[in-house]
């Protein structure tokens, strides 16, 4: 199977995921602006998930560019990643409709975590396929975001059972980490960093 | 990331948006032709949004053709545009189901305005990436439609709170401005223009 | 705009249309095989529409292959065709859920007719763009199916108000005309023809 | 019609099928983790169908790679396969929502069987198009999975009426047969085989 194929199929699935999430933004019964009020948390969680899927789409391409050819395990690792991404609409809608509820916020974190794990597994498959002097392995060595993100999720998931708001704040923080261009953040961390 | 990639992903998202809008055209309970009557405004707002998404798809391609390469900010400006376009199905359905209501008509205008702003931001990112002698910058200089459209939306949004019908008329007018080939309109404006 | 672009976008929209039609096949409440009985007409109208969209997808490609380049009017004629195809899920579901009702069967025919008209308009745009010695124009000259189909629809639409079953039979007949390879039909018509 | 075209359209349809299946995972009313309990069987049948569609996508590409050119019958055999795959979301949801019910489990098997038959028909069309010394024909000669799978489905379908659980176990088994890389299984069969 050609790499272009795998990319095109993944693009298709990701394009559908990012778009059907909006179907959870149900048309309100009322006609006043106040009818939109209960939709605000649904809208905000849609924005957050849109950004996450956008980040995955972006990183997925850079990852596949590093792959020379497509192996069977790589193909299934990729489908495994798409599987967890496909659960974003469900997790987003449940959290959005129950803004301050504990379980939906924890489940959202579990889906984020599993997607991160699936991404890491795909990365490993590509590194293995590149053999000893894998360029991707070296590039990933300095990938602090990829290492820090799962720790944030692992912290946020149990925390959601006590304080869903803080967990949601952590999910936003991780998204911002990936959104803001690297150099600026790294400098900021160097100056004021923990 | 290659430009072909960005175009293919954007095409996928736009194809899904333009198609899922039709899901809001709910199958009526009755079986007579009169059962279709309440669907007429839903259908008309579907037609309007279909034309708008078609115009965006068309212009989006011409815009990306001007880009030599894809930068990080350009990629996110593009996702930002897709985000606002993804709200078309919601805004279309709410306005369609409440034809003469003020708030839905105003919100529809807000989504149109934000999509126009997002389009302009993407344009700016491409101009910046082209450097000093940007050909796109020169081309955009004479783009009176791009400059007039947001003014129409800005007028229509507050107006919707008094007269939704006039606002909807303005949305149709802007769509027609983009649909009718330029030269004919420009000549008409030269002859009978304001 | 390149032709490949127009084809890819059309393919995307058609792929979505052919797939979301199945969403109207609602999961039944019961768990016995008898629970499937009310779904049979919905299923049959899904099969019919699947075949129609498949025929359009097939013919659309042959049509675009004849086009040398993409013009503005061609692009909008193509979107106009996609618009009518996008109404297939609605018309299919309404007719499927009200098998023997007159209006849904007539409306289904109207959508078929408008799609055929839109296809013809697109064909004309491509012929015009090819200039005087248009090869497509010659090829279309012998296209008896394209000429006969609208006549069948025009007959079936008013007929549906008296006998929906006969109209539905005509829709099936037209689909079969397109499905069966030409030569065999033409020979059959030559031997036993009307 | 080019082969790339057929592949891209099939990819699009399969990408949509694999993604809209998740829409059946309805957002629960409650906000506790216990609200997820009734979703467990729906989730498991989603996982199973996701894997099946993934297997079909994978095999479909290898199959089309063997085709030199696209013929009319091949195109319709391909649409026929996509038709049965498009019924996966329906069959998955019905079985998922009625875990231990007989009819939904049998119907799921029928859809699996028909997809396998459609795949085989497409394979035959490609073999025929390759003429006498078809390489695909030779390759398929040793394809024991393709021959065994329909037998499993044919066993599972009537069995579902007595013991849906065993049928579902057989569906999982067939999926595993295809997932596990060949050589390992073949060695296992050679050592401990029946």
PDB file of C-alpha atoms in Angstrom, chain D:
ATOM      1  CA  UNK D   1     -12.391   5.593 -15.806  1.00  0.00           C
ATOM      2  CA  UNK D   2      -8.988   5.538 -14.178  1.00  0.00           C
ATOM      3  CA  UNK D   3      -8.206   3.143 -11.346  1.00  0.00           C
ATOM      4  CA  UNK D   4      -7.086   6.022  -9.110  1.00  0.00           C
ATOM      5  CA  UNK D   5     -10.614   7.406  -9.401  1.00  0.00           C
ATOM      6  CA  UNK D   6     -12.259   4.188  -8.337  1.00  0.00           C
ATOM      7  CA  UNK D   7      -9.872   3.862  -5.403  1.00  0.00           C
ATOM      8  CA  UNK D   8     -10.415   7.453  -4.257  1.00  0.00           C
ATOM      9  CA  UNK D   9     -14.209   7.150  -4.398  1.00  0.00           C
ATOM     10  CA  UNK D  10     -14.147   3.802  -2.552  1.00  0.00           C
ATOM     11  CA  UNK D  11     -11.804   5.280   0.053  1.00  0.00           C
ATOM     12  CA  UNK D  12     -14.208   8.179   0.536  1.00  0.00           C
ATOM     13  CA  UNK D  13     -17.227   5.926   1.003  1.00  0.00           C
ATOM     14  CA  UNK D  14     -15.351   3.574   3.363  1.00  0.00           C
ATOM     15  CA  UNK D  15     -14.013   6.535   5.389  1.00  0.00           C
ATOM     16  CA  UNK D  16     -17.581   7.809   5.828  1.00  0.00           C
ATOM     17  CA  UNK D  17     -18.958   4.372   6.742  1.00  0.00           C
ATOM     18  CA  UNK D  18     -16.281   3.761   9.373  1.00  0.00           C
ATOM     19  CA  UNK D  19     -16.952   7.196  10.883  1.00  0.00           C
ATOM     20  CA  UNK D  20     -20.753   7.458  10.880  1.00  0.00           C
ATOM     21  CA  UNK D  21     -20.978   4.153  12.751  1.00  0.00           C
ATOM     22  CA  UNK D  22     -19.881   6.120  15.809  1.00  0.00           C
ATOM     23  CA  UNK D  23     -23.037   8.263  15.565  1.00  0.00           C
ATOM     24  CA  UNK D  24     -24.945   5.236  16.915  1.00  0.00           C
ATOM     25  CA  UNK D  25     -23.014   5.655  20.159  1.00  0.00           C
ATOM     26  CA  UNK D  26     -25.695   8.013  21.485  1.00  0.00           C
ATOM     27  CA  UNK D  27     -24.771  10.478  24.236  1.00  0.00           C
ATOM     28  CA  UNK D  28     -26.313   9.109  27.464  1.00  0.00           C
ATOM     29  CA  UNK D  29     -28.862  11.071  29.522  1.00  0.00           C
ATOM     30  CA  UNK D  30     -27.152  10.576  32.883  1.00  0.00           C
ATOM     31  CA  UNK D  31     -23.837  12.050  33.971  1.00  0.00           C
ATOM     32  CA  UNK D  32     -22.431   9.218  36.091  1.00  0.00           C
ATOM     33  CA  UNK D  33     -20.086   6.487  34.885  1.00  0.00           C
ATOM     34  CA  UNK D  34     -22.986   4.055  35.317  1.00  0.00           C
ATOM     35  CA  UNK D  35     -24.763   5.879  32.486  1.00  0.00           C
ATOM     36  CA  UNK D  36     -22.132   4.329  30.216  1.00  0.00           C
ATOM     37  CA  UNK D  37     -23.026   0.746  31.200  1.00  0.00           C
ATOM     38  CA  UNK D  38     -25.820   0.292  28.613  1.00  0.00           C
ATOM     39  CA  UNK D  39     -23.408   1.614  25.978  1.00  0.00           C
ATOM     40  CA  UNK D  40     -20.860  -1.173  26.524  1.00  0.00           C
ATOM     41  CA  UNK D  41     -22.397  -3.651  24.036  1.00  0.00           C
ATOM     42  CA  UNK D  42     -22.946  -0.812  21.522  1.00  0.00           C
ATOM     43  CA  UNK D  43     -19.286   0.124  21.959  1.00  0.00           C
ATOM     44  CA  UNK D  44     -18.084  -3.476  21.539  1.00  0.00           C
ATOM     45  CA  UNK D  45     -20.064  -3.986  18.362  1.00  0.00           C
ATOM     46  CA  UNK D  46     -18.661  -0.648  17.115  1.00  0.00           C
ATOM     47  CA  UNK D  47     -15.129  -1.945  17.765  1.00  0.00           C
ATOM     48  CA  UNK D  48     -15.897  -5.187  15.902  1.00  0.00           C
ATOM     49  CA  UNK D  49     -17.354  -3.371  12.885  1.00  0.00           C
ATOM     50  CA  UNK D  50     -14.510  -0.837  12.883  1.00  0.00           C
ATOM     51  CA  UNK D  51     -12.065  -3.737  12.617  1.00  0.00           C
ATOM     52  CA  UNK D  52     -14.102  -5.385   9.836  1.00  0.00           C
ATOM     53  CA  UNK D  53     -14.305  -2.180   7.796  1.00  0.00           C
ATOM     54  CA  UNK D  54     -10.565  -1.688   8.388  1.00  0.00           C
ATOM     55  CA  UNK D  55      -9.893  -5.207   7.059  1.00  0.00           C
ATOM     56  CA  UNK D  56     -12.052  -4.553   3.998  1.00  0.00           C
ATOM     57  CA  UNK D  57     -10.317  -1.259   3.320  1.00  0.00           C
ATOM     58  CA  UNK D  58      -6.925  -2.961   3.555  1.00  0.00           C
ATOM     59  CA  UNK D  59      -7.857  -5.948   1.348  1.00  0.00           C
ATOM     60  CA  UNK D  60      -9.720  -3.744  -1.127  1.00  0.00           C
ATOM     61  CA  UNK D  61      -6.513  -1.902  -1.928  1.00  0.00           C
ATOM     62  CA  UNK D  62      -4.508  -5.047  -2.466  1.00  0.00           C
ATOM     63  CA  UNK D  63      -7.270  -6.309  -4.728  1.00  0.00           C
ATOM     64  CA  UNK D  64      -7.403  -3.149  -6.842  1.00  0.00           C
ATOM     65  CA  UNK D  65      -3.623  -3.097  -7.139  1.00  0.00           C
ATOM     66  CA  UNK D  66      -3.989  -6.357  -9.071  1.00  0.00           C
ATOM     67  CA  UNK D  67      -6.371  -4.736 -11.571  1.00  0.00           C
ATOM     68  CA  UNK D  68      -4.741  -3.305 -14.684  1.00  0.00           C
ATOM     69  CA  UNK D  69      -7.708  -1.249 -15.805  1.00  0.00           C
ATOM     70  CA  UNK D  70     -11.296  -0.600 -14.769  1.00  0.00           C
ATOM     71  CA  UNK D  71     -14.154  -2.201 -16.711  1.00  0.00           C
ATOM     72  CA  UNK D  72     -17.866  -1.459 -16.441  1.00  0.00           C
ATOM     73  CA  UNK D  73     -18.716  -4.712 -14.623  1.00  0.00           C
ATOM     74  CA  UNK D  74     -15.789  -4.134 -12.226  1.00  0.00           C
ATOM     75  CA  UNK D  75     -17.148  -0.689 -11.409  1.00  0.00           C
ATOM     76  CA  UNK D  76     -20.590  -2.062 -10.568  1.00  0.00           C
ATOM     77  CA  UNK D  77     -19.130  -4.991  -8.628  1.00  0.00           C
ATOM     78  CA  UNK D  78     -17.246  -2.380  -6.592  1.00  0.00           C
ATOM     79  CA  UNK D  79     -20.405  -0.321  -5.955  1.00  0.00           C
ATOM     80  CA  UNK D  80     -22.148  -3.556  -4.946  1.00  0.00           C
ATOM     81  CA  UNK D  81     -19.441  -4.179  -2.332  1.00  0.00           C
ATOM     82  CA  UNK D  82     -19.759  -0.593  -1.061  1.00  0.00           C
ATOM     83  CA  UNK D  83     -23.532  -1.093  -0.796  1.00  0.00           C
ATOM     84  CA  UNK D  84     -23.183  -3.996   1.638  1.00  0.00           C
ATOM     85  CA  UNK D  85     -20.476  -2.195   3.581  1.00  0.00           C
ATOM     86  CA  UNK D  86     -22.866   0.768   3.881  1.00  0.00           C
ATOM     87  CA  UNK D  87     -25.243  -1.488   5.833  1.00  0.00           C
ATOM     88  CA  UNK D  88     -22.628  -2.056   8.559  1.00  0.00           C
ATOM     89  CA  UNK D  89     -23.728   1.001  10.621  1.00  0.00           C
ATOM     90  CA  UNK D  90     -27.337  -0.240  10.643  1.00  0.00           C
ATOM     91  CA  UNK D  91     -26.483  -3.873  11.493  1.00  0.00           C
ATOM     92  CA  UNK D  92     -23.908  -2.785  14.096  1.00  0.00           C
ATOM     93  CA  UNK D  93     -26.337  -0.494  15.882  1.00  0.00           C
ATOM     94  CA  UNK D  94     -29.189  -3.020  15.931  1.00  0.00           C
ATOM     95  CA  UNK D  95     -26.955  -5.770  17.331  1.00  0.00           C
ATOM     96  CA  UNK D  96     -25.233  -3.383  19.752  1.00  0.00           C
ATOM     97  CA  UNK D  97     -28.494  -2.128  21.212  1.00  0.00           C
ATOM     98  CA  UNK D  98     -29.881  -5.671  21.598  1.00  0.00           C
ATOM     99  CA  UNK D  99     -26.857  -7.594  22.701  1.00  0.00           C
ATOM    100  CA  UNK D 100     -28.357 -10.997  23.324  1.00  0.00           C
ATOM    101  CA  UNK D 101     -31.163 -10.857  20.776  1.00  0.00           C
ATOM    102  CA  UNK D 102     -31.245 -13.517  18.084  1.00  0.00           C
ATOM    103  CA  UNK D 103     -32.457 -11.664  14.974  1.00  0.00           C
ATOM    104  CA  UNK D 104     -30.029  -8.710  15.157  1.00  0.00           C
ATOM    105  CA  UNK D 105     -27.099 -11.119  15.540  1.00  0.00           C
ATOM    106  CA  UNK D 106     -28.287 -13.148  12.552  1.00  0.00           C
ATOM    107  CA  UNK D 107     -28.807 -10.010  10.429  1.00  0.00           C
ATOM    108  CA  UNK D 108     -25.290  -8.825  11.306  1.00  0.00           C
ATOM    109  CA  UNK D 109     -24.021 -12.147   9.970  1.00  0.00           C
ATOM    110  CA  UNK D 110     -26.062 -11.766   6.787  1.00  0.00           C
ATOM    111  CA  UNK D 111     -24.472  -8.360   6.139  1.00  0.00           C
ATOM    112  CA  UNK D 112     -20.998  -9.845   6.774  1.00  0.00           C
ATOM    113  CA  UNK D 113     -21.806 -12.722   4.408  1.00  0.00           C
ATOM    114  CA  UNK D 114     -23.140 -10.483   1.650  1.00  0.00           C
ATOM    115  CA  UNK D 115     -20.080  -8.207   1.911  1.00  0.00           C
ATOM    116  CA  UNK D 116     -17.863 -11.305   1.576  1.00  0.00           C
ATOM    117  CA  UNK D 117     -19.873 -12.456  -1.449  1.00  0.00           C
ATOM    118  CA  UNK D 118     -19.644  -8.984  -3.007  1.00  0.00           C
ATOM    119  CA  UNK D 119     -15.886  -8.961  -2.404  1.00  0.00           C
ATOM    120  CA  UNK D 120     -15.588 -12.352  -4.106  1.00  0.00           C
ATOM    121  CA  UNK D 121     -17.655 -11.129  -7.083  1.00  0.00           C
ATOM    122  CA  UNK D 122     -15.361  -8.101  -7.458  1.00  0.00           C
ATOM    123  CA  UNK D 123     -12.353 -10.437  -7.325  1.00  0.00           C
ATOM    124  CA  UNK D 124     -13.863 -12.574 -10.091  1.00  0.00           C
ATOM    125  CA  UNK D 125     -14.466  -9.507 -12.272  1.00  0.00           C
ATOM    126  CA  UNK D 126     -10.812  -8.532 -11.911  1.00  0.00           C
ATOM    127  CA  UNK D 127      -9.619 -12.086 -12.648  1.00  0.00           C
ATOM    128  CA  UNK D 128     -11.787 -12.185 -15.770  1.00  0.00           C
ATOM    129  CA  UNK D 129     -10.404  -8.829 -16.922  1.00  0.00           C
ATOM    130  CA  UNK D 130      -6.837 -10.146 -16.583  1.00  0.00           C
ATOM    131  CA  UNK D 131      -7.445 -12.971 -19.018  1.00  0.00           C
ATOM    132  CA  UNK D 132      -6.015 -16.466 -19.023  1.00  0.00           C
ATOM    133  CA  UNK D 133      -2.751 -16.094 -17.095  1.00  0.00           C
ATOM    134  CA  UNK D 134      -4.286 -14.020 -14.301  1.00  0.00           C
ATOM    135  CA  UNK D 135      -1.780 -13.494 -11.515  1.00  0.00           C
ATOM    136  CA  UNK D 136      -4.636 -12.675  -9.137  1.00  0.00           C
ATOM    137  CA  UNK D 137      -6.210 -16.065  -9.858  1.00  0.00           C
ATOM    138  CA  UNK D 138      -3.018 -17.802  -8.741  1.00  0.00           C
ATOM    139  CA  UNK D 139      -2.683 -15.615  -5.667  1.00  0.00           C
ATOM    140  CA  UNK D 140      -6.290 -16.286  -4.695  1.00  0.00           C
ATOM    141  CA  UNK D 141      -5.778 -20.039  -5.059  1.00  0.00           C
ATOM    142  CA  UNK D 142      -4.030 -20.181  -1.689  1.00  0.00           C
ATOM    143  CA  UNK D 143      -6.415 -17.717  -0.009  1.00  0.00           C
ATOM    144  CA  UNK D 144      -7.794 -20.036   2.703  1.00  0.00           C
ATOM    145  CA  UNK D 145      -9.121 -17.102   4.775  1.00  0.00           C
ATOM    146  CA  UNK D 146     -11.342 -15.935   1.943  1.00  0.00           C
ATOM    147  CA  UNK D 147     -12.735 -19.465   1.622  1.00  0.00           C
ATOM    148  CA  UNK D 148     -13.187 -20.168   5.330  1.00  0.00           C
ATOM    149  CA  UNK D 149     -14.830 -16.862   6.302  1.00  0.00           C
ATOM    150  CA  UNK D 150     -18.141 -17.361   4.439  1.00  0.00           C
ATOM    151  CA  UNK D 151     -18.429 -20.843   5.973  1.00  0.00           C
ATOM    152  CA  UNK D 152     -18.119 -19.316   9.429  1.00  0.00           C
ATOM    153  CA  UNK D 153     -20.813 -16.731   8.584  1.00  0.00           C
ATOM    154  CA  UNK D 154     -23.100 -19.430   7.155  1.00  0.00           C
ATOM    155  CA  UNK D 155     -22.697 -21.363  10.393  1.00  0.00           C
ATOM    156  CA  UNK D 156     -23.189 -18.343  12.624  1.00  0.00           C
ATOM    157  CA  UNK D 157     -26.371 -17.012  10.992  1.00  0.00           C
ATOM    158  CA  UNK D 158     -28.762 -19.904  11.823  1.00  0.00           C
ATOM    159  CA  UNK D 159     -26.883 -20.498  15.102  1.00  0.00           C
ATOM    160  CA  UNK D 160     -27.765 -16.940  16.185  1.00  0.00           C
ATOM    161  CA  UNK D 161     -31.412 -17.936  16.483  1.00  0.00           C
ATOM    162  CA  UNK D 162     -30.442 -20.374  19.284  1.00  0.00           C
ATOM    163  CA  UNK D 163     -27.316 -18.823  20.752  1.00  0.00           C
ATOM    164  CA  UNK D 164     -26.489 -15.255  19.688  1.00  0.00           C
ATOM    165  CA  UNK D 165     -23.405 -15.298  21.932  1.00  0.00           C
ATOM    166  CA  UNK D 166     -21.737 -18.125  20.006  1.00  0.00           C
ATOM    167  CA  UNK D 167     -22.495 -16.414  16.690  1.00  0.00           C
ATOM    168  CA  UNK D 168     -20.945 -13.198  17.930  1.00  0.00           C
ATOM    169  CA  UNK D 169     -17.925 -15.228  19.053  1.00  0.00           C
ATOM    170  CA  UNK D 170     -17.596 -16.581  15.515  1.00  0.00           C
ATOM    171  CA  UNK D 171     -17.734 -13.056  14.054  1.00  0.00           C
ATOM    172  CA  UNK D 172     -14.934 -12.023  16.414  1.00  0.00           C
ATOM    173  CA  UNK D 173     -12.947 -15.130  15.486  1.00  0.00           C
ATOM    174  CA  UNK D 174     -13.112 -14.374  11.755  1.00  0.00           C
ATOM    175  CA  UNK D 175     -12.008 -10.784  12.399  1.00  0.00           C
ATOM    176  CA  UNK D 176      -9.033 -12.086  14.414  1.00  0.00           C
ATOM    177  CA  UNK D 177      -8.134 -14.519  11.624  1.00  0.00           C
ATOM    178  CA  UNK D 178      -7.729 -11.550   9.300  1.00  0.00           C
ATOM    179  CA  UNK D 179      -6.028  -9.302  11.839  1.00  0.00           C
ATOM    180  CA  UNK D 180      -3.282 -11.676  12.927  1.00  0.00           C
ATOM    181  CA  UNK D 181      -0.451 -11.714  10.361  1.00  0.00           C
ATOM    182  CA  UNK D 182      -0.598 -14.837   8.209  1.00  0.00           C
ATOM    183  CA  UNK D 183       2.624 -16.619   8.855  1.00  0.00           C
ATOM    184  CA  UNK D 184       2.153 -16.881  12.578  1.00  0.00           C
ATOM    185  CA  UNK D 185      -1.335 -18.350  12.169  1.00  0.00           C
ATOM    186  CA  UNK D 186      -0.290 -20.723   9.469  1.00  0.00           C
ATOM    187  CA  UNK D 187       2.522 -22.057  11.650  1.00  0.00           C
ATOM    188  CA  UNK D 188       0.125 -22.405  14.565  1.00  0.00           C
ATOM    189  CA  UNK D 189      -2.271 -24.344  12.353  1.00  0.00           C
ATOM    190  CA  UNK D 190       0.613 -26.522  11.142  1.00  0.00           C
ATOM    191  CA  UNK D 191       1.593 -27.364  14.738  1.00  0.00           C
ATOM    192  CA  UNK D 192      -1.741 -27.639  16.537  1.00  0.00           C
ATOM    193  CA  UNK D 193      -4.082 -27.497  13.566  1.00  0.00           C
ATOM    194  CA  UNK D 194      -7.331 -29.408  13.370  1.00  0.00           C
TER     195      UNK D 194
END
